[in-house]
Amino acid sequence: MNAYIIINILSLIFSCIGMMISVIFFTFICMRIRPLKSNIPLILICNTYLTEMTLFILAIEASSRTIFGLLNPSISYEGVYCQIRAYFLHVAAGNVIYSFVVQGLFRLFRVVFYRNQSLRTLSVFIIAIIIQWIFVCLIHLTFFIFNDFEYFPDEYRCEIAYSNTRGSIMVFLFAYIIPTNGLCTIYFFIIRHVRQTNQAMQNRQFSRKRDLVILKRLVGFFVILQLLSTPLAVIWLIYIITGYLISLV
């Protein structure tokens, strides 16, 4: 129990730090960088920071609630509001990942399909952001409709249980496999196009180099994301094979 309290305290601290960093950068972009409303890359970055701030707020609330529950065992948060909180937490996490997919699409259109100016208009990516939010909300709404969010009294929160095979596969597919593989495909085409491009096109070299720098950073980010996701996938596979669920409590 003590170890689980420490884990949630650390989660709370890191979430607060992440929240402050996101707020600082989001505020700096909105106040200092001009013009913002016509700068598509910055609008996409602001969208990512907005999703991150939403996620950190919900993560702070979830960790605080768990810590309070562990210190007051008689409390129970079971009910529909627990499921609603779990739904919004999953939506926020999904939006963070899919916001990177939208950024990847912009770089794909700018590098590979640079001749088609209509693909890089502000209206196209405003629509893309709206579709991103609607898609993620609808996908996770199925978990809420089918009562996939179960209350775990030891954690004082609602989650999708490892024993829920359908729900776990859906999360793994839509929150991990589709966005990460989509990003890998996008940047594969970008790298291949850059390597095949005639070196005489000097007027686009700076833009391409900048995209490659950002590409390396994003690839590094998703490598870290995959490494962090591996233990959860292993735990789930162990449960499916042996029926034994590893517990931190």
Coordinates of C-alpha atoms in Angstrom, one line a residue:
M1 CA 0.0 0.0 0.0
N2 CA 2.8 2.4 0.9
A3 CA 4.5 1.7 -2.4
Y4 CA 1.3 2.5 -4.3
I5 CA 0.9 5.8 -2.4
I6 CA 4.5 6.8 -3.4
I7 CA 3.8 5.9 -7.0
N8 CA 0.7 8.1 -7.1
I9 CA 2.5 10.9 -5.3
L10 CA 5.3 10.8 -7.9
S11 CA 2.6 10.7 -10.7
L12 CA 1.0 13.8 -9.1
I13 CA 4.3 15.6 -9.0
F14 CA 5.3 14.8 -12.6
S15 CA 1.8 15.7 -13.8
C16 CA 2.0 19.1 -12.0
I17 CA 5.5 19.7 -13.6
G18 CA 4.2 18.7 -17.0
M19 CA 1.2 21.0 -16.5
M20 CA 3.3 24.0 -15.7
I21 CA 5.6 23.4 -18.6
S22 CA 2.7 23.1 -21.0
V23 CA 1.0 26.2 -19.7
I24 CA 4.3 28.2 -20.0
F25 CA 5.0 27.2 -23.6
F26 CA 1.3 27.5 -24.6
T27 CA 1.2 31.0 -23.2
F28 CA 4.5 32.0 -24.7
I29 CA 3.4 30.9 -28.2
C30 CA 0.0 32.7 -27.9
M31 CA 1.5 35.9 -26.6
R32 CA 4.9 36.3 -28.2
I33 CA 4.8 34.7 -31.6
R34 CA 3.1 36.7 -34.4
P35 CA 1.2 36.1 -36.6
L36 CA -0.2 33.1 -34.8
K37 CA -3.6 32.7 -36.6
S38 CA -2.0 32.2 -40.0
N39 CA 0.9 30.0 -38.8
I40 CA -0.3 26.4 -39.3
P41 CA 2.7 24.7 -37.6
L42 CA 2.2 26.8 -34.4
I43 CA -1.6 26.2 -34.4
L44 CA -0.9 22.5 -34.5
I45 CA 1.7 22.8 -31.7
C46 CA -0.9 24.7 -29.7
N47 CA -3.4 22.0 -30.3
T48 CA -0.9 19.5 -28.9
Y49 CA -0.2 21.6 -25.8
L50 CA -3.9 22.0 -25.3
T51 CA -4.4 18.3 -25.3
E52 CA -1.5 17.8 -22.9
M53 CA -2.9 20.4 -20.5
T54 CA -6.2 18.6 -20.5
L55 CA -4.5 15.3 -19.9
F56 CA -2.4 16.7 -17.0
I57 CA -5.4 18.3 -15.3
L58 CA -7.3 15.0 -15.4
A59 CA -4.2 13.1 -14.3
I60 CA -3.7 15.4 -11.4
E61 CA -7.3 14.9 -10.4
A62 CA -7.0 11.1 -10.7
S63 CA -3.8 10.9 -8.7
S64 CA -5.1 13.2 -6.0
R65 CA -8.3 11.2 -5.7
T66 CA -6.4 7.9 -5.4
I67 CA -4.0 9.3 -2.8
F68 CA -6.9 10.6 -0.8
G69 CA -8.7 7.3 -1.1
L70 CA -5.6 5.3 0.0
L71 CA -5.4 7.5 3.1
N72 CA -9.1 7.2 3.8
P73 CA -10.0 3.6 3.0
S74 CA -13.7 4.0 3.9
I75 CA -14.2 6.3 0.9
S76 CA -15.7 5.0 -2.4
Y77 CA -15.9 6.8 -5.7
E78 CA -17.9 4.1 -7.5
G79 CA -20.6 5.3 -9.8
V80 CA -21.4 6.9 -13.1
Y81 CA -19.2 9.9 -12.4
C82 CA -16.2 7.7 -11.9
Q83 CA -16.9 6.2 -15.4
I84 CA -17.3 9.7 -16.9
R85 CA -13.9 10.8 -15.4
A86 CA -12.3 7.7 -16.8
Y87 CA -13.8 8.4 -20.2
F88 CA -12.4 12.0 -20.3
L89 CA -9.0 10.8 -19.1
H90 CA -8.8 8.3 -22.0
V91 CA -10.0 10.9 -24.5
A92 CA -7.3 13.3 -23.3
A93 CA -4.6 10.7 -23.6
G94 CA -5.8 9.7 -27.1
N95 CA -5.9 13.3 -28.3
V96 CA -2.3 13.8 -27.3
I97 CA -1.2 11.0 -29.6
Y98 CA -3.5 11.9 -32.5
S99 CA -2.4 15.5 -32.3
F100 CA 1.1 14.3 -33.4
V101 CA -0.5 12.4 -36.3
V102 CA -2.1 15.7 -37.5
Q103 CA 1.3 17.4 -37.2
G104 CA 2.8 14.5 -39.2
L105 CA 0.2 15.0 -41.9
F106 CA 1.1 18.7 -42.2
R107 CA 4.8 17.8 -42.7
L108 CA 3.8 15.1 -45.2
F109 CA 1.8 17.6 -47.3
R110 CA 4.5 20.3 -47.0
V111 CA 7.4 18.0 -48.0
V112 CA 6.0 15.3 -50.3
F113 CA 2.9 17.0 -51.7
Y114 CA 4.4 20.6 -51.7
R115 CA 3.0 21.3 -55.2
N116 CA -0.6 21.0 -54.0
Q117 CA -1.0 24.2 -52.1
S118 CA -4.6 23.4 -51.2
L119 CA -3.5 20.7 -48.8
R120 CA -1.6 23.2 -46.7
T121 CA -4.3 25.7 -46.1
L122 CA -5.4 26.8 -42.6
S123 CA -9.0 25.6 -43.2
V124 CA -7.8 22.1 -44.0
F125 CA -6.0 21.7 -40.7
I126 CA -8.7 23.4 -38.6
I127 CA -11.0 20.7 -40.0
A128 CA -8.3 18.1 -39.3
I129 CA -8.1 19.2 -35.7
I130 CA -11.9 19.1 -35.3
I131 CA -12.0 15.6 -36.9
Q132 CA -9.2 14.5 -34.5
W133 CA -11.2 15.5 -31.4
I134 CA -14.5 14.1 -32.7
F135 CA -12.9 10.8 -33.7
V136 CA -11.2 10.3 -30.4
C137 CA -14.3 11.2 -28.4
L138 CA -16.5 8.8 -30.5
I139 CA -14.0 5.9 -30.2
H140 CA -13.8 6.2 -26.5
L141 CA -17.5 6.7 -26.2
T142 CA -18.0 3.0 -27.1
F143 CA -16.1 2.1 -23.9
F144 CA -18.6 4.2 -21.9
I145 CA -21.6 2.8 -23.7
F146 CA -20.6 -0.9 -23.2
N147 CA -19.7 -0.3 -19.5
D148 CA -16.0 -1.1 -20.1
F149 CA -14.9 1.2 -17.3
E150 CA -14.9 -0.8 -14.1
Y151 CA -14.3 0.6 -10.6
F152 CA -11.3 -0.7 -8.8
P153 CA -11.6 -0.2 -5.1
D154 CA -7.9 -0.6 -4.4
E155 CA -7.1 2.2 -6.9
Y156 CA -10.2 4.4 -6.2
R157 CA -10.7 5.0 -9.9
C158 CA -12.4 3.4 -13.0
E159 CA -10.4 1.7 -15.7
I160 CA -10.7 -0.9 -18.4
A161 CA -9.8 -4.2 -16.7
Y162 CA -7.2 -6.5 -18.2
S163 CA -9.8 -9.2 -18.1
N164 CA -11.9 -7.2 -20.5
T165 CA -10.4 -8.7 -23.7
R166 CA -12.5 -6.7 -26.1
G167 CA -11.9 -3.4 -24.3
S168 CA -8.2 -4.0 -24.0
I169 CA -7.8 -4.9 -27.6
M170 CA -9.8 -1.8 -28.6
V171 CA -7.6 0.4 -26.5
F172 CA -4.4 -1.2 -27.8
L173 CA -5.6 -0.9 -31.4
F174 CA -7.0 2.7 -31.4
A175 CA -4.8 4.3 -28.8
Y176 CA -1.5 2.7 -29.8
I177 CA -1.3 0.6 -32.9
I178 CA -3.2 2.9 -35.4
P179 CA -1.6 6.2 -34.4
T180 CA 2.0 5.0 -34.0
N181 CA 2.0 2.9 -37.2
G182 CA 0.3 5.8 -39.0
L183 CA 3.1 8.1 -37.8
C184 CA 5.8 5.6 -38.9
T185 CA 4.2 5.4 -42.3
I186 CA 4.0 9.2 -42.7
Y187 CA 7.6 9.7 -41.8
F188 CA 8.7 6.8 -43.9
F189 CA 7.3 8.5 -46.9
I190 CA 8.9 11.8 -45.9
I191 CA 12.3 10.3 -45.5
R192 CA 12.1 8.4 -48.7
H193 CA 11.0 11.5 -50.6
V194 CA 13.8 13.6 -49.1
R195 CA 16.4 11.0 -50.1
Q196 CA 15.0 10.8 -53.6
T197 CA 14.7 14.5 -54.1
N198 CA 17.1 16.2 -56.6
Q199 CA 19.8 17.9 -54.6
A200 CA 19.6 20.9 -57.0
M201 CA 16.4 22.1 -55.3
Q202 CA 18.3 24.3 -52.9
N203 CA 15.4 26.6 -52.3
R204 CA 13.7 23.9 -50.2
Q205 CA 16.8 22.5 -48.4
F206 CA 16.4 24.5 -45.3
S207 CA 12.7 23.5 -44.9
R208 CA 13.5 19.9 -45.4
K209 CA 16.4 19.9 -42.9
R210 CA 14.2 21.5 -40.3
D211 CA 11.5 18.8 -41.0
L212 CA 14.1 16.1 -40.6
V213 CA 15.3 17.5 -37.2
I214 CA 11.7 17.5 -36.0
L215 CA 11.2 14.1 -37.5
K216 CA 14.2 12.7 -35.4
R217 CA 12.7 14.2 -32.2
L218 CA 9.3 12.8 -32.9
V219 CA 10.7 9.4 -33.7
G220 CA 12.6 9.5 -30.4
F221 CA 9.4 10.5 -28.6
F222 CA 7.5 7.5 -30.0
V223 CA 10.4 5.1 -29.3
I224 CA 10.2 6.2 -25.7
L225 CA 6.4 5.9 -25.8
Q226 CA 6.7 2.3 -27.1
L227 CA 9.2 1.4 -24.4
L228 CA 6.9 2.8 -21.7
S229 CA 4.0 0.9 -23.2
T230 CA 5.8 -2.4 -23.4
P231 CA 5.4 -3.3 -19.6
L232 CA 1.7 -2.8 -19.8
A233 CA 1.4 -5.0 -22.9
V234 CA 3.6 -7.7 -21.2
I235 CA 1.4 -7.6 -18.1
W236 CA -1.7 -8.0 -20.2
L237 CA -0.3 -10.9 -22.1
I238 CA 0.8 -12.6 -18.9
Y239 CA -2.8 -12.2 -17.6
I240 CA -4.3 -13.7 -20.9
I241 CA -1.9 -16.7 -20.8
T242 CA -1.7 -17.4 -17.1
G243 CA -4.8 -15.7 -15.6
Y244 CA -2.5 -14.1 -13.0
L245 CA -2.7 -10.2 -12.8
I246 CA 0.4 -8.5 -11.3
S247 CA -0.6 -6.0 -8.7
L248 CA 1.3 -3.0 -7.3
V249 CA -0.9 -2.9 -4.2

